[in-house]
Amino acid sequence: MAQLRIALAQVNPTVGDLDGNADLIVEWAARAAAAGAHLAAFPEMMLTGYPVEDLALRGSFVEASRLALERLAARLAGEGLGDLPVVTGHLNRPPVGLVRAGQPSGLPLNAAAWLHRGEVLVRSAKHHLPNYGVFDEYRVFVRGDRLPVVRVHGVDVATAICEDLWQDGGPVSVAGEAGAGLLLVLNASPYERDKDDVRLDLCAARAREAGCALAYVNMVGGQDELVFDGDSIIVGADGSLLARAPQFVEHLLVADLALPAAGPAEPGRTPVDAHDGTTITVDRVELSARPVPAYPVAPQTVAGPLDDLAEIYAALVLGTRDYVRKNGFRSVILGLSGGIDSALVATIASDALGPENVHAVLLPSRYSSEGSVTDAEELVKRQGINARIVPIAGMVDAFEDELDLHGLAAENLQARIRANVWMGLSNEHGHLVLTGGNKSELATGYSTLYGDSAGGFAPIKDVFKSTVWDLARWRDTQAGVDLPFLHPFAQEPIPQAIIGKEPSAELRPGQRDIDSLPDYAVLDPLLADYVERDLGRDALVAAGHDPALADRVIRLVDLAEYKRRQYPPGPKITPKNFGRDRRLPITTRWREGG
Amino acid sequence: MAQLRIALAQVNPTVGDLDGNADLIVEWAARAAAAGAHLAAFPEMMLTGYPVEDLALRGSFVEASRLALERLAARLAGEGLGDLPVVTGHLNRPPVGLVRAGQPSGLPLNAAAWLHRGEVLVRSAKHHLPNYGVFDEYRVFVRGDRLPVVRVHGVDVATAICEDLWQDGGPVSVAGEAGAGLLLVLNASPYERDKDDVRLDLCAARAREAGCALAYVNMVGGQDELVFDGDSIIVGADGSLLARAPQFVEHLLVADLALPAAGPAEPGRTPVDAHDGTTITVDRVELSARPVPAYPVAPQTVAGPLDDLAEIYAALVLGTRDYVRKNGFRSVILGLSGGIDSALVATIASDALGPENVHAVLLPSRYSSEGSVTDAEELVKRQGINARIVPIAGMVDAFEDELDLHGLAAENLQARIRANVWMGLSNEHGHLVLTGGNKSELATGYSTLYGDSAGGFAPIKDVFKSTVWDLARWRDTQAGVDLPFLHPFAQEPIPQAIIGKEPSAELRPGQRDIDSLPDYAVLDPLLADYVERDLGRDALVAAGHDPALADRVIRLVDLAEYKRRQYPPGPKITPKNFGRDRRLPITTRWREGG
């Protein structure tokens, strides 16, 4: 066996920020070197950020990315880091390629490169391209067909990228046949509830399949609707967990591994059947044949995963913080109604940005209960956020002087006047508007277009109302707890009166959600089965949902599609949300159950 | 040679309307039978409409589509149409299939079926799946690997689907090797400017390649952002144009063809190298071996294509009419400012729905010029649309009593108040809101979020300002002309004063577009090169654009991405618009030219 100290840099790049991302690589490679690592690895598409979507089709962006990689290699050497092999994801194109109709313009590659002594030592690209859910990689990448196997201090290290691990055959299979001692996998794997369990099982299974240890380095941070949770993992050849990074924070996972010494294979290229209908060329390169002298092993980090509510809450905080920050904002504004949704959003914002950067507007109307204002004021006081009151009665009167609106039209008028106020204050003061809508509302269309649904970012867009309450209660239990994604409030940040009250839009006298929607305890599981699990009408009934209710909810969800097209983005946390991974036609007469 | 009379049904289905689309097939099959056709063909995915997007991943929808096809076959026979072979597109799944990770759930197929005497005679599925531009077919379909060759009155007719024609190898190649006498291609090919020329050249080239005549039947009608223009085509084996349907209208294209009599091949299945790395199984079926007795040939329709402006205008009218109609609306409402954009949108709406279904709101403010109101009133009078005046001064005052807004924030306030008025009237009266924004505004972000950009459908969303003027002038020249997509106005529908005036948002005293944007004659070609042709900064300069202006416009376009995410859909008419085929990240630090 040969010893090897590897460092997995679980870091937070920004899409398109080539210089900033290169700075991150240099900074974290230096940390890895300082920690005595023999190899440092960064996530998939680290240099460009992920996902770049259609930017991959713009030739000037691909060229800039290629140039950035060359410059990075030289810079690492220039800063004394040339002897440390650095493996990073980037955007590349093949030197020559056969262009076929329907292939992405410029043949972009989701690539990995080994950098060493100022040079790009070896290049490869993702073989299995995901094209489902939030992924559209057939659209923007062509497939790679090479597996680098690099001998580092006498250990053969193979590299693969993300989806290569999730599909059968391809790089995992070939790594096994090539006799690799370590399979290094670069990832940009977005967070989904419960995905941490799946991911560990997958790493273990693939390690056993390839017959070698597996190191999985993942990105962390928010990018539009996606949140990358980190959770980098190292498992042994038998699938046993050796090291694991904490979720939702940047982290350098350093681990000392005992790995099999490389066999007699010589440098060079060999085509191998990839057992997926394709051939992959093994590209063997030797950096250093001799194992490092024996050294004492350092203790490994094995972070425990967060519990379910903590994990969701952390994703919302990180997604909100990064959207605000990466778009160049420092502060946010939101309407604070005294209800649970805006209360939770204000708290997430305080945790993400600090209470001093949160601006609340209280917008009472003739239908607002007294409790609404006092509860909101209590929250403002507990969290120390900025707040002002803007009564809307005069504005409503001015519209009603010219227009004769009734029922829903009159209710929507108030919601749109409120949006006009917070958009005006946003334009005047440069705060990003946070929107309070939750997934139950968004699913059923229980909101006003250009009213309460208006804003720049919607932190709880992918959270059902039942979970909104759970998160609020959970957050209150964390007052005084020291977690990296929580502001240290001394007191429960959300008043119990807000958590306990019956939900109401307060747009007409005595209005209650329950007048328009089923009880959330019944509605939310039905929505989860219809929206997230894609069950049809009959399958919903077979799963135990009331047939009449299923028909009603299916109709609400289908008819609200047009509203969701105009909804601001928010962090994705479930298997399917209303963003890019649920792209249904607006115009459709298809109805479940006829 | 053998004679065959074929009928291509260029019709307008609606996504998800299985019963309505089946009705259309029966109705047009009856017309084909009445015209003496020996074969009737319908577009790609006719029975479900196209594109179904992620609906293809819902098992209950696939099952309903399969059942609808069986019922359709029986119903055609029941209505005395059983002897007419009917070829139609539909949604299918394989009877058994090998599920692999990353493949679409349920393995849906973009399928074609031959219906005859109450049965489904033979089935196939699209081989080449487009996954670029507006197409995401790797996401929702698996690839077909079968080419049906059906002997009809002694002629071997092969069927393929849309993209099968655009890519090399595959069904065209195999149809040639199989010795087909006619290649029948079912299409759902969306309109793009100048695509009619490309399409005819492609049909001619593929006919020569396969060595047989080619019949191309296309869908017509609007579906969300797509407009299908019809333009069905029949060419001979030498590529010569034999028949062509008019664009943007439903049409039964009937043509008498003289085709080679079939060779000695027997029914059965034969695998053939498809020359694209795959194998396709030729599935030969015999319906009738004997040629029809000689009969006199009827004259063929060879419609001339529309000129460029007529074609664009027709696409806008059809796209608007179908979006309104297919979403269950009968009438529309829009703000009429006295400017060119809202004037053109009102005219498109009058042409699409009739002036009696168009409701205009004139919303003068303290900054509106007198001409704005009188010009708008003149348009109302010429077109006979409904109109009311709602002054907004009192509403603006009511906001300013509570808020101290300046500059852009004060300008946006007025735009949002106007949107609140038309959304209120929409909610009260059930009219769909049409939005007046054009592509130049949308590209540069020169509009107010939740203000003038608010609405249900944006007819000129994909039309640059320069083309807005061209279309307005063109439309005025058509007064009194009889075209199927124009309302018969006796007089020019758009007053010259509106076409001739300098563009202004009229949100502050003396405001002109030219204060914020370059002249449209300079801006629009630059936008076309950046947005539609994806040229990078250096390529823009090399193409002759001013470097400083290119930098300025690139920055405007990139920064406005978040606004466009919230923009209502509109008909697509250019190679790349701001809908589904330009999906760039919101959060990005990538800037052309650094």
Coordinates of C-alpha atoms in Angstrom, one line a residue, chain B residues 326-502:
Chain B
K326 CA -56.8 28.1 -26.7
N327 CA -56.7 29.6 -23.1
G328 CA -60.4 30.1 -23.1
F329 CA -60.6 33.9 -23.5
R330 CA -62.7 35.8 -26.0
S331 CA -61.5 39.3 -25.5
V332 CA -58.4 41.3 -24.7
I333 CA -57.5 44.5 -22.9
L334 CA -54.5 46.7 -23.4
G335 CA -53.2 50.1 -22.5
L336 CA -53.2 52.4 -25.5
S337 CA -50.5 55.1 -25.0
G338 CA -50.6 56.8 -28.4
G339 CA -47.2 55.3 -29.2
I340 CA -46.3 52.9 -32.0
D341 CA -46.0 49.7 -29.9
S342 CA -49.5 49.7 -28.3
A343 CA -51.0 50.8 -31.7
L344 CA -49.5 47.8 -33.5
V345 CA -50.6 45.5 -30.7
A346 CA -54.1 46.8 -30.9
T347 CA -54.2 46.3 -34.6
I348 CA -52.9 42.8 -34.3
A349 CA -55.6 42.1 -31.8
S350 CA -58.3 43.5 -34.1
D351 CA -57.0 41.3 -36.9
A352 CA -56.8 38.3 -34.6
L353 CA -60.1 38.6 -32.7
G354 CA -62.2 41.3 -34.4
P355 CA -62.3 44.9 -33.2
E356 CA -65.4 44.2 -31.1
N357 CA -63.3 42.0 -28.8
V358 CA -60.5 44.5 -28.2
H359 CA -60.7 46.8 -25.2
A360 CA -58.3 49.7 -24.9
V361 CA -57.6 51.8 -21.8
L362 CA -56.2 55.3 -22.2
L363 CA -54.2 56.2 -19.1
P364 CA -53.0 59.7 -19.4
S365 CA -50.7 61.2 -16.7
R366 CA -49.4 64.7 -16.0
Y367 CA -46.5 63.9 -18.5
S368 CA -48.7 62.6 -21.4
S369 CA -48.7 64.9 -24.4
E370 CA -52.0 66.1 -25.8
G371 CA -51.1 64.2 -29.0
S372 CA -50.9 60.9 -27.1
V373 CA -54.6 61.0 -26.2
T374 CA -55.9 62.3 -29.5
D375 CA -53.8 59.9 -31.6
A376 CA -55.0 57.0 -29.5
E377 CA -58.6 58.2 -29.9
E378 CA -58.1 58.4 -33.6
L379 CA -56.9 54.8 -33.7
V380 CA -59.9 53.7 -31.6
K381 CA -62.3 55.4 -34.1
R382 CA -60.6 54.0 -37.2
Q383 CA -60.7 50.4 -35.9
G384 CA -63.9 50.5 -33.9
I385 CA -62.4 49.0 -30.8
N386 CA -63.8 49.6 -27.3
A387 CA -62.1 52.3 -25.2
R388 CA -62.2 54.2 -22.0
I389 CA -60.1 56.9 -20.4
V390 CA -58.8 56.4 -16.9
P391 CA -56.6 59.3 -15.7
I392 CA -54.0 58.2 -13.2
A393 CA -53.1 61.6 -11.6
G394 CA -55.1 60.9 -8.5
M395 CA -53.5 57.5 -8.0
V396 CA -50.1 58.9 -8.4
D397 CA -50.8 61.6 -5.9
A398 CA -52.1 59.0 -3.3
F399 CA -48.8 57.1 -3.6
E400 CA -46.7 60.3 -3.4
D401 CA -48.6 61.2 -0.2
E402 CA -47.0 58.2 1.5
L403 CA -43.7 57.7 -0.4
D404 CA -40.9 60.0 -1.5
L405 CA -39.8 58.5 -4.8
H406 CA -37.4 60.1 -7.3
G407 CA -36.0 59.5 -10.8
L408 CA -36.5 56.0 -12.1
A409 CA -38.5 55.0 -9.0
A410 CA -41.0 57.7 -9.7
E411 CA -41.2 56.8 -13.4
N412 CA -41.8 53.1 -12.6
L413 CA -44.5 54.1 -10.1
Q414 CA -46.6 55.4 -13.0
A415 CA -46.1 52.4 -15.2
R416 CA -47.1 50.1 -12.3
I417 CA -50.2 52.1 -11.6
R418 CA -51.2 51.7 -15.2
A419 CA -50.6 48.0 -15.0
N420 CA -52.7 47.8 -11.8
V421 CA -55.6 49.5 -13.7
W422 CA -55.5 47.1 -16.7
M423 CA -55.0 44.0 -14.5
G424 CA -58.0 45.2 -12.3
L425 CA -60.2 45.6 -15.4
S426 CA -58.9 42.2 -16.7
N427 CA -59.9 40.5 -13.4
E428 CA -63.3 42.3 -13.3
H429 CA -64.3 41.7 -16.9
G430 CA -62.3 38.6 -17.9
H431 CA -60.3 40.1 -20.8
L432 CA -56.8 38.8 -21.3
V433 CA -54.2 41.5 -21.0
L434 CA -52.0 42.1 -24.0
T435 CA -48.6 43.7 -23.4
G436 CA -46.9 46.1 -25.8
G437 CA -43.2 45.5 -25.1
N438 CA -41.0 44.9 -28.2
K439 CA -37.8 42.9 -28.4
S440 CA -35.5 46.0 -28.3
E441 CA -37.0 47.1 -25.0
L442 CA -37.0 43.5 -23.7
A443 CA -33.4 43.1 -24.7
T444 CA -32.1 46.3 -23.0
G445 CA -34.5 46.2 -20.0
Y446 CA -36.1 49.5 -21.2
S447 CA -39.4 48.7 -19.4
T448 CA -40.9 48.6 -15.9
L449 CA -41.1 45.2 -14.2
Y450 CA -44.8 44.7 -13.2
G451 CA -45.5 47.9 -15.2
D452 CA -45.7 48.1 -19.0
S453 CA -44.2 44.6 -19.1
A454 CA -47.2 43.1 -17.1
G455 CA -49.8 41.0 -18.9
G456 CA -50.9 37.7 -20.2
F457 CA -49.5 37.7 -23.7
A458 CA -46.9 39.9 -25.5
P459 CA -47.6 39.8 -29.2
I460 CA -44.5 41.8 -30.3
K461 CA -42.1 40.4 -27.7
D462 CA -39.9 39.0 -30.5
V463 CA -40.0 42.0 -32.8
F464 CA -37.3 44.7 -32.8
K465 CA -38.5 48.3 -32.8
S466 CA -37.4 48.9 -36.3
T467 CA -39.6 46.0 -37.5
V468 CA -42.5 47.4 -35.4
W469 CA -42.4 50.5 -37.6
D470 CA -42.0 48.4 -40.8
L471 CA -45.0 46.3 -39.8
A472 CA -47.2 49.3 -39.0
R473 CA -46.4 50.8 -42.3
W474 CA -47.0 47.5 -44.1
R475 CA -50.3 47.0 -42.3
D476 CA -51.5 50.4 -43.4
T477 CA -50.8 49.5 -47.0
Q478 CA -53.1 46.5 -46.7
A479 CA -56.3 48.4 -45.9
G480 CA -58.9 47.0 -48.2
V481 CA -56.7 44.0 -49.2
D482 CA -58.3 40.6 -48.7
L483 CA -56.0 38.3 -46.7
P484 CA -57.2 35.6 -44.3
F485 CA -55.4 37.0 -41.3
L486 CA -56.4 40.6 -41.7
H487 CA -59.6 42.4 -40.6
P488 CA -61.2 44.3 -43.6
F489 CA -60.6 47.8 -42.4
A490 CA -61.7 50.3 -45.0
Q491 CA -59.1 52.9 -43.9
E492 CA -55.5 52.6 -42.7
P493 CA -55.9 51.3 -39.2
I494 CA -52.9 53.1 -37.7
P495 CA -52.9 56.9 -37.9
Q496 CA -49.8 58.3 -39.6
A497 CA -49.3 60.6 -36.6
I498 CA -48.5 57.5 -34.4
I499 CA -46.1 56.1 -37.0
G500 CA -44.3 59.4 -37.5
K501 CA -43.8 60.5 -33.9
E502 CA -40.6 60.2 -31.9

